[in-house]
mmCIF file of C-alpha atoms and ligand atoms in Angstrom:
data_model
loop_
_atom_site.group_PDB
_atom_site.id
_atom_site.type_symbol
_atom_site.label_atom_id
_atom_site.label_comp_id
_atom_site.label_asym_id
_atom_site.label_seq_id
_atom_site.Cartn_x
_atom_site.Cartn_y
_atom_site.Cartn_z
ATOM 1 C CA UNK A 1 -10.499 -5.888 -24.101
ATOM 2 C CA UNK A 2 -14.097 -5.164 -25.239
ATOM 3 C CA UNK A 3 -15.431 -8.505 -23.923
ATOM 4 C CA UNK A 4 -13.757 -8.125 -20.546
ATOM 5 C CA UNK A 5 -15.595 -9.470 -17.523
ATOM 6 C CA UNK A 6 -15.700 -7.753 -14.160
ATOM 7 C CA UNK A 7 -12.686 -8.551 -12.005
ATOM 8 C CA UNK A 8 -13.789 -9.451 -8.493
ATOM 9 C CA UNK A 9 -11.992 -10.515 -5.328
ATOM 10 C CA UNK A 10 -12.741 -14.113 -6.334
ATOM 11 C CA UNK A 11 -10.979 -13.454 -9.674
ATOM 12 C CA UNK A 12 -7.870 -12.163 -7.900
ATOM 13 C CA UNK A 13 -7.786 -15.103 -5.495
ATOM 14 C CA UNK A 14 -8.217 -17.520 -8.427
ATOM 15 C CA UNK A 15 -5.358 -15.770 -10.243
ATOM 16 C CA UNK A 16 -3.119 -16.324 -7.226
ATOM 17 C CA UNK A 17 -3.981 -19.998 -7.049
ATOM 18 C CA UNK A 18 -3.490 -20.514 -10.789
ATOM 19 C CA UNK A 19 -0.204 -18.582 -10.770
ATOM 20 C CA UNK A 20 -1.552 -15.823 -13.047
ATOM 21 C CA UNK A 21 0.146 -12.563 -11.990
ATOM 22 C CA UNK A 22 -2.128 -9.688 -10.949
ATOM 23 C CA UNK A 23 -1.381 -6.291 -12.546
ATOM 24 C CA UNK A 24 -2.252 -3.165 -10.583
ATOM 25 C CA UNK A 25 -1.683 0.510 -11.311
ATOM 26 C CA UNK A 26 -2.738 3.665 -9.594
ATOM 27 C CA UNK A 27 -5.160 6.019 -11.365
ATOM 28 C CA UNK A 28 -6.577 9.343 -10.281
ATOM 29 C CA UNK A 29 -8.838 10.384 -13.170
ATOM 30 C CA UNK A 30 -11.348 9.232 -15.786
ATOM 31 C CA UNK A 31 -9.197 9.111 -18.978
ATOM 32 C CA UNK A 32 -6.338 7.288 -17.239
ATOM 33 C CA UNK A 33 -8.820 4.770 -15.870
ATOM 34 C CA UNK A 34 -10.170 4.212 -19.404
ATOM 35 C CA UNK A 35 -6.658 3.641 -20.729
ATOM 36 C CA UNK A 36 -5.744 1.237 -17.932
ATOM 37 C CA UNK A 37 -8.913 -0.814 -18.275
ATOM 38 C CA UNK A 38 -8.499 -0.972 -22.065
ATOM 39 C CA UNK A 39 -4.879 -2.096 -21.588
ATOM 40 C CA UNK A 40 -6.026 -4.943 -19.363
ATOM 41 C CA UNK A 41 -4.991 -4.072 -15.799
ATOM 42 C CA UNK A 42 -6.764 -6.274 -13.279
ATOM 43 C CA UNK A 43 -7.006 -3.782 -10.477
ATOM 44 C CA UNK A 44 -6.739 -0.010 -10.015
ATOM 45 C CA UNK A 45 -5.684 1.630 -6.793
ATOM 46 C CA UNK A 46 -6.869 5.191 -6.237
ATOM 47 C CA UNK A 47 -3.803 5.839 -4.119
ATOM 48 C CA UNK A 48 -3.194 8.555 -1.573
ATOM 49 C CA UNK A 49 -0.002 8.996 -3.616
ATOM 50 C CA UNK A 50 -2.254 11.452 -5.512
ATOM 51 C CA UNK A 51 -1.206 13.884 -2.765
ATOM 52 C CA UNK A 52 2.293 13.868 -4.208
ATOM 53 C CA UNK A 53 1.942 13.072 -7.908
ATOM 54 C CA UNK A 54 -1.241 15.054 -8.622
ATOM 55 C CA UNK A 55 -1.435 17.714 -5.909
ATOM 56 C CA UNK A 56 2.285 18.398 -5.436
ATOM 57 C CA UNK A 57 2.536 17.851 -1.667
ATOM 58 C CA UNK A 58 5.770 16.404 -0.305
ATOM 59 C CA UNK A 59 3.999 13.576 1.554
ATOM 60 C CA UNK A 60 0.691 11.717 1.397
ATOM 61 C CA UNK A 61 -0.536 13.144 4.701
ATOM 62 C CA UNK A 62 -2.536 16.193 3.541
ATOM 63 C CA UNK A 63 -4.923 14.425 1.148
ATOM 64 C CA UNK A 64 -8.584 14.226 2.197
ATOM 65 C CA UNK A 65 -11.387 11.670 2.049
ATOM 66 C CA UNK A 66 -13.521 14.083 -0.013
ATOM 67 C CA UNK A 67 -10.847 14.421 -2.689
ATOM 68 C CA UNK A 68 -10.139 10.688 -2.868
ATOM 69 C CA UNK A 69 -13.800 9.686 -2.974
ATOM 70 C CA UNK A 70 -14.451 12.201 -5.776
ATOM 71 C CA UNK A 71 -11.585 10.939 -7.921
ATOM 72 C CA UNK A 72 -12.341 7.292 -7.099
ATOM 73 C CA UNK A 73 -15.829 7.794 -8.545
ATOM 74 C CA UNK A 74 -14.286 9.291 -11.712
ATOM 75 C CA UNK A 75 -11.930 6.315 -11.990
ATOM 76 C CA UNK A 76 -14.861 3.937 -11.585
ATOM 77 C CA UNK A 77 -16.716 5.680 -14.422
ATOM 78 C CA UNK A 78 -13.666 5.176 -16.616
ATOM 79 C CA UNK A 79 -12.976 1.595 -15.573
ATOM 80 C CA UNK A 80 -16.211 -0.201 -14.706
ATOM 81 C CA UNK A 81 -14.697 -3.704 -14.860
ATOM 82 C CA UNK A 82 -11.492 -3.514 -12.836
ATOM 83 C CA UNK A 83 -11.241 -4.395 -9.153
ATOM 84 C CA UNK A 84 -11.178 -0.875 -7.721
ATOM 85 C CA UNK A 85 -9.471 -0.109 -4.423
ATOM 86 C CA UNK A 86 -9.813 3.197 -2.576
ATOM 87 C CA UNK A 87 -6.835 4.168 -0.453
ATOM 88 C CA UNK A 88 -7.864 5.374 2.980
ATOM 89 C CA UNK A 89 -5.986 8.583 3.795
ATOM 90 C CA UNK A 90 -4.018 9.506 6.890
ATOM 91 C CA UNK A 91 -6.095 9.198 10.090
ATOM 92 C CA UNK A 92 -9.281 8.290 8.219
ATOM 93 C CA UNK A 93 -9.254 4.805 9.774
ATOM 94 C CA UNK A 94 -7.033 4.951 12.869
ATOM 95 C CA UNK A 95 -9.089 7.141 15.213
ATOM 96 C CA UNK A 96 -11.647 4.396 15.823
ATOM 97 C CA UNK A 97 -13.275 1.526 13.949
ATOM 98 C CA UNK A 98 -16.609 3.306 13.604
ATOM 99 C CA UNK A 99 -14.991 6.178 11.716
ATOM 100 C CA UNK A 100 -12.989 3.688 9.640
ATOM 101 C CA UNK A 101 -16.186 1.882 8.613
ATOM 102 C CA UNK A 102 -18.000 5.125 7.775
ATOM 103 C CA UNK A 103 -15.099 6.396 5.681
ATOM 104 C CA UNK A 104 -14.580 3.069 3.939
ATOM 105 C CA UNK A 105 -18.328 3.000 3.272
ATOM 106 C CA UNK A 106 -17.976 6.222 1.278
ATOM 107 C CA UNK A 107 -15.450 4.558 -1.039
ATOM 108 C CA UNK A 108 -17.761 1.558 -1.424
ATOM 109 C CA UNK A 109 -21.186 3.215 -1.690
ATOM 110 C CA UNK A 110 -20.410 6.662 -3.151
ATOM 111 C CA UNK A 111 -17.462 5.854 -5.420
ATOM 112 C CA UNK A 112 -18.281 2.250 -6.359
ATOM 113 C CA UNK A 113 -15.024 0.739 -5.051
ATOM 114 C CA UNK A 114 -14.661 -3.015 -4.562
ATOM 115 C CA UNK A 115 -12.471 -2.624 -1.496
ATOM 116 C CA UNK A 116 -10.244 -0.250 0.439
ATOM 117 C CA UNK A 117 -6.597 -0.245 1.463
ATOM 118 C CA UNK A 118 -5.278 0.740 4.868
ATOM 119 C CA UNK A 119 -1.685 1.118 6.021
ATOM 120 C CA UNK A 120 -0.596 -0.495 9.269
ATOM 121 C CA UNK A 121 0.943 -3.396 11.142
ATOM 122 C CA UNK A 122 -0.550 -5.956 13.546
ATOM 123 C CA UNK A 123 -1.851 -3.107 15.721
ATOM 124 C CA UNK A 124 -4.640 -2.404 13.188
ATOM 125 C CA UNK A 125 -5.929 -6.009 13.398
ATOM 126 C CA UNK A 126 -8.977 -5.048 15.417
ATOM 127 C CA UNK A 127 -9.931 -2.331 12.909
ATOM 128 C CA UNK A 128 -9.524 -4.830 10.051
ATOM 129 C CA UNK A 129 -11.733 -7.295 11.944
ATOM 130 C CA UNK A 130 -14.507 -4.742 12.420
ATOM 131 C CA UNK A 131 -14.309 -3.398 8.859
ATOM 132 C CA UNK A 132 -14.408 -6.916 7.498
ATOM 133 C CA UNK A 133 -17.412 -7.720 9.715
ATOM 134 C CA UNK A 134 -19.071 -4.649 8.183
ATOM 135 C CA UNK A 135 -18.666 -6.305 4.724
ATOM 136 C CA UNK A 136 -15.749 -4.144 3.600
ATOM 137 C CA UNK A 137 -12.930 -5.955 1.767
ATOM 138 C CA UNK A 138 -9.707 -4.582 3.280
ATOM 139 C CA UNK A 139 -6.277 -4.723 1.651
ATOM 140 C CA UNK A 140 -3.575 -4.153 4.276
ATOM 141 C CA UNK A 141 -0.426 -2.227 3.358
ATOM 142 C CA UNK A 142 2.687 -3.448 5.198
ATOM 143 C CA UNK A 143 6.385 -2.652 4.953
ATOM 144 C CA UNK A 144 7.209 0.920 3.989
ATOM 145 C CA UNK A 145 4.092 2.811 4.987
ATOM 146 C CA UNK A 146 4.275 6.349 3.612
ATOM 147 C CA UNK A 147 1.709 7.593 6.152
ATOM 148 C CA UNK A 148 4.205 6.636 8.896
ATOM 149 C CA UNK A 149 7.073 8.556 7.272
ATOM 150 C CA UNK A 150 7.685 10.604 10.412
ATOM 151 C CA UNK A 151 7.930 7.478 12.583
ATOM 152 C CA UNK A 152 10.172 5.720 10.044
ATOM 153 C CA UNK A 153 12.363 8.831 9.680
ATOM 154 C CA UNK A 154 12.111 8.780 5.873
ATOM 155 C CA UNK A 155 11.039 6.563 3.001
ATOM 156 C CA UNK A 156 13.153 3.479 3.742
ATOM 157 C CA UNK A 157 12.889 -0.184 2.763
ATOM 158 C CA UNK A 158 11.613 -2.336 5.631
ATOM 159 C CA UNK A 159 12.359 -5.897 6.782
ATOM 160 C CA UNK A 160 16.045 -5.866 5.839
ATOM 161 C CA UNK A 161 17.196 -7.862 8.866
ATOM 162 C CA UNK A 162 15.833 -11.148 10.212
ATOM 163 C CA UNK A 163 14.102 -9.515 13.176
ATOM 164 C CA UNK A 164 12.163 -6.894 11.196
ATOM 165 C CA UNK A 165 11.490 -9.318 8.323
ATOM 166 C CA UNK A 166 10.072 -11.854 10.796
ATOM 167 C CA UNK A 167 7.885 -9.099 12.237
ATOM 168 C CA UNK A 168 6.443 -8.455 8.764
ATOM 169 C CA UNK A 169 5.776 -12.183 8.271
ATOM 170 C CA UNK A 170 4.022 -12.386 11.650
ATOM 171 C CA UNK A 171 2.041 -9.175 11.047
ATOM 172 C CA UNK A 172 0.821 -10.467 7.681
ATOM 173 C CA UNK A 173 -0.491 -13.616 9.375
ATOM 174 C CA UNK A 174 -2.198 -11.620 12.149
ATOM 175 C CA UNK A 175 -3.898 -9.381 9.583
ATOM 176 C CA UNK A 176 -4.966 -12.351 7.443
ATOM 177 C CA UNK A 177 -6.522 -13.911 10.541
ATOM 178 C CA UNK A 178 -8.263 -10.608 11.270
ATOM 179 C CA UNK A 179 -10.056 -10.803 7.910
ATOM 180 C CA UNK A 180 -7.906 -8.856 5.426
ATOM 181 C CA UNK A 181 -8.727 -9.614 1.777
ATOM 182 C CA UNK A 182 -5.246 -8.936 0.337
ATOM 183 C CA UNK A 183 -1.786 -7.885 1.457
ATOM 184 C CA UNK A 184 0.320 -5.145 -0.126
ATOM 185 C CA UNK A 185 4.038 -5.125 0.655
ATOM 186 C CA UNK A 186 5.953 -1.939 -0.119
ATOM 187 C CA UNK A 187 9.766 -1.780 -0.270
ATOM 188 C CA UNK A 188 10.397 -5.185 1.289
ATOM 189 C CA UNK A 189 13.203 -7.594 0.240
ATOM 190 C CA UNK A 190 12.123 -10.614 -1.840
ATOM 191 C CA UNK A 191 12.907 -13.207 0.855
ATOM 192 C CA UNK A 192 10.253 -12.239 3.434
ATOM 193 C CA UNK A 193 7.869 -11.322 0.580
ATOM 194 C CA UNK A 194 8.165 -14.892 -0.773
ATOM 195 C CA UNK A 195 7.512 -16.424 2.639
ATOM 196 C CA UNK A 196 4.414 -14.253 3.051
ATOM 197 C CA UNK A 197 3.124 -15.007 -0.482
ATOM 198 C CA UNK A 198 3.724 -18.758 -0.060
ATOM 199 C CA UNK A 199 2.079 -19.005 3.324
ATOM 200 C CA UNK A 200 -1.186 -17.126 2.776
ATOM 201 C CA UNK A 201 -4.233 -17.815 0.644
ATOM 202 C CA UNK A 202 -4.605 -14.045 0.128
ATOM 203 C CA UNK A 203 -3.260 -12.274 -2.955
ATOM 204 C CA UNK A 204 0.050 -10.631 -2.014
ATOM 205 C CA UNK A 205 0.780 -7.518 -4.058
ATOM 206 C CA UNK A 206 4.316 -6.201 -4.198
ATOM 207 C CA UNK A 207 5.302 -2.593 -4.625
ATOM 208 C CA UNK A 208 9.044 -3.046 -4.662
ATOM 209 C CA UNK A 209 8.812 -6.451 -2.974
ATOM 210 C CA UNK A 210 10.504 -8.651 -5.570
ATOM 211 C CA UNK A 211 9.302 -11.159 -8.147
ATOM 212 C CA UNK A 212 7.619 -13.747 -5.888
ATOM 213 C CA UNK A 213 4.501 -11.734 -5.081
ATOM 214 C CA UNK A 214 1.171 -12.667 -6.677
ATOM 215 C CA UNK A 215 0.847 -9.245 -8.270
ATOM 216 C CA UNK A 216 2.593 -5.918 -8.589
ATOM 217 C CA UNK A 217 1.644 -2.266 -8.298
ATOM 218 C CA UNK A 218 3.410 0.985 -9.099
ATOM 219 C CA UNK A 219 2.355 4.600 -9.347
ATOM 220 C CA UNK A 220 1.082 5.289 -12.883
ATOM 221 C CA UNK A 221 2.898 8.632 -13.203
ATOM 222 C CA UNK A 222 6.212 6.963 -12.290
ATOM 223 C CA UNK A 223 5.715 4.096 -14.744
ATOM 224 C CA UNK A 224 4.943 6.373 -17.720
ATOM 225 C CA UNK A 225 7.780 8.790 -16.953
ATOM 226 C CA UNK A 226 5.588 11.748 -15.996
ATOM 227 C CA UNK A 227 7.068 12.195 -12.514
ATOM 228 C CA UNK A 228 9.828 14.800 -12.274
ATOM 229 C CA UNK A 229 11.442 13.704 -9.004
ATOM 230 C CA UNK A 230 13.838 10.711 -8.669
ATOM 231 C CA UNK A 231 11.981 7.395 -8.611
ATOM 232 C CA UNK A 232 12.227 4.479 -6.190
ATOM 233 C CA UNK A 233 14.632 1.774 -7.443
ATOM 234 C CA UNK A 234 11.833 -0.718 -8.099
ATOM 235 C CA UNK A 235 10.115 1.402 -10.762
ATOM 236 C CA UNK A 236 10.678 0.611 -14.424
ATOM 237 C CA UNK A 237 9.823 3.531 -16.730
ATOM 238 C CA UNK A 238 7.869 2.272 -19.740
ATOM 239 C CA UNK A 239 7.697 5.670 -21.479
ATOM 240 C CA UNK A 240 9.064 9.204 -21.238
ATOM 241 C CA UNK A 241 5.787 11.086 -21.381
ATOM 242 C CA UNK A 242 7.069 14.116 -19.487
ATOM 243 C CA UNK A 243 9.488 14.996 -22.329
ATOM 244 C CA UNK A 244 6.876 14.114 -24.935
ATOM 245 C CA UNK A 245 4.182 16.329 -23.397
ATOM 246 C CA UNK A 246 6.603 19.177 -22.739
ATOM 247 C CA UNK A 247 7.633 19.151 -26.417
ATOM 248 C CA UNK A 248 3.961 19.303 -27.455
ATOM 249 C CA UNK A 249 3.295 22.246 -25.111
ATOM 250 C CA UNK A 250 6.418 24.068 -26.350
ATOM 251 C CA UNK A 251 5.279 23.557 -29.968
ATOM 252 C CA UNK A 252 1.859 25.033 -29.094
ATOM 253 C CA UNK A 253 3.454 28.068 -27.427
ATOM 254 C CA UNK A 254 5.763 28.555 -30.398
ATOM 255 C CA UNK A 255 2.893 28.266 -32.935
ATOM 256 C CA UNK A 256 0.930 30.935 -31.088
ATOM 257 C CA UNK A 257 3.977 33.215 -30.903
ATOM 258 C CA UNK A 258 4.536 32.745 -34.660
ATOM 259 C CA UNK A 259 0.864 33.106 -35.726
ATOM 260 C CA UNK A 260 1.013 29.500 -36.984
ATOM 261 C CA UNK A 261 -2.068 28.515 -34.952
ATOM 262 C CA UNK A 262 -5.030 28.759 -35.288
ATOM 263 C CA UNK A 263 -5.483 28.485 -39.063
ATOM 264 C CA UNK A 264 -8.467 28.300 -41.408
ATOM 265 C CA UNK A 265 -9.223 24.670 -40.618
ATOM 266 C CA UNK A 266 -9.643 25.544 -36.928
ATOM 267 C CA UNK A 267 -12.291 28.246 -37.602
ATOM 268 C CA UNK A 268 -16.110 28.129 -37.639
ATOM 269 C CA UNK A 269 -17.577 29.456 -40.939
ATOM 270 C CA UNK A 270 -20.306 32.105 -41.060
ATOM 271 C CA UNK A 271 -23.335 31.355 -43.181
ATOM 272 C CA UNK A 272 -23.015 32.308 -46.870
ATOM 273 C CA UNK A 273 -23.091 36.115 -47.420
ATOM 274 C CA UNK A 274 -23.458 37.011 -43.721
ATOM 275 C CA UNK A 275 -19.950 38.347 -43.100
ATOM 276 C CA UNK A 276 -20.432 41.112 -45.678
ATOM 277 C CA UNK A 277 -23.277 42.590 -43.582
ATOM 278 C CA UNK A 278 -21.107 43.217 -40.544
ATOM 279 C CA UNK A 279 -19.884 46.687 -39.564
ATOM 280 C CA UNK A 280 -17.764 47.865 -36.615
ATOM 281 C CA UNK A 281 -19.841 48.502 -33.458
ATOM 282 C CA UNK A 282 -21.609 51.871 -33.528
ATOM 283 C CA UNK A 283 -22.035 52.383 -29.788
ATOM 284 C CA UNK A 284 -18.463 52.761 -28.532
ATOM 285 C CA UNK A 285 -19.607 53.208 -24.896
ATOM 286 C CA UNK A 286 -21.344 49.816 -24.691
ATOM 287 C CA UNK A 287 -20.112 47.927 -21.588
ATOM 288 C CA UNK A 288 -17.618 45.120 -22.079
ATOM 289 C CA UNK A 289 -18.988 41.628 -21.393
ATOM 290 C CA UNK A 290 -18.946 40.850 -17.668
ATOM 291 C CA UNK A 291 -16.113 38.494 -16.709
ATOM 292 C CA UNK A 292 -18.539 36.660 -14.422
ATOM 293 C CA UNK A 293 -20.840 35.934 -17.403
ATOM 294 C CA UNK A 294 -18.510 34.983 -20.239
ATOM 295 C CA UNK A 295 -20.098 34.053 -23.549
ATOM 296 C CA UNK A 296 -20.861 30.345 -23.709
ATOM 297 C CA UNK A 297 -18.270 28.356 -25.633
ATOM 298 C CA UNK A 298 -19.279 26.786 -28.928
ATOM 299 C CA UNK A 299 -19.793 23.047 -29.120
ATOM 300 C CA UNK A 300 -16.561 21.197 -29.939
HETATM 301 O O1 LIG B 2 -0.842 5.418 -2.617
HETATM 302 C C1 LIG B 2 -0.320 4.612 -3.396
HETATM 303 O O2 LIG B 2 -0.190 4.850 -4.605
HETATM 304 C C2 LIG B 2 0.173 3.360 -2.848
HETATM 305 C C3 LIG B 2 1.012 2.511 -3.748
HETATM 306 C C4 LIG B 2 2.351 3.099 -3.937
HETATM 307 C C5 LIG B 2 1.087 1.133 -3.261
HETATM 308 O O3 LIG B 2 -0.101 3.059 -1.737
#
């Protein structure tokens, strides 16, 4: 993917209209971003799911703007050509539109994002309108909204009956009219997802919303089998990296226990004849090196 061009919002909209599926993954760090860009993903979401998969919280609520902006900038350094979306954390956009614009502006100006994502239904239309007027491309996240877990009473699929599915369809239209740049549907049956995808000019990204969406997103750690907890039904695991990494770590621990590592090839050599000049330290009362000023590590 060395000759890859920058993916923009126009690219994603063109993909929708040409029927070319849009691939999206989450990323939370520089090397993962490099891997994803090299593998050809169109778009990276720096998701607030980092709260759970990276920081170990049991919901997305505790993650902060500072943390997400810092890691979004690292992801941008690793993936300069993807369409990069910063996920606005809990209450960073719902207090008032001014705060939403300021916070979104940090993702755009400080981290180099191409847009932001906010969770909500038709009630956030006015915020979307004002953010959009402030030149911020806003992806709206409908359906299962993890930030509303306490209102939903758990992580449950949404739009499973005609009334709630119709509400999703109507909300998507309201948010498109308010100026959203894309729609993300999480844990929604394929039928309403298809109606939404067919009736909007915006890219519709499914996260457990069936095959008719214009693109799909999952959490990177789930997809590569690094997550320990049970996964949502819509995730396909493409690797079992947790087992693989654990075996590597166990081999390292075992090698150290058995004096099998490090060996000669891992050592730096002294200059010719210098080792023979060394003697044990004469001054036994010399202070130990201060732990606050450890010796500098050699170059790799
Ligand atoms: O935070 C996140 O990773 C998300 C995706 C699951 C869509 O919002």
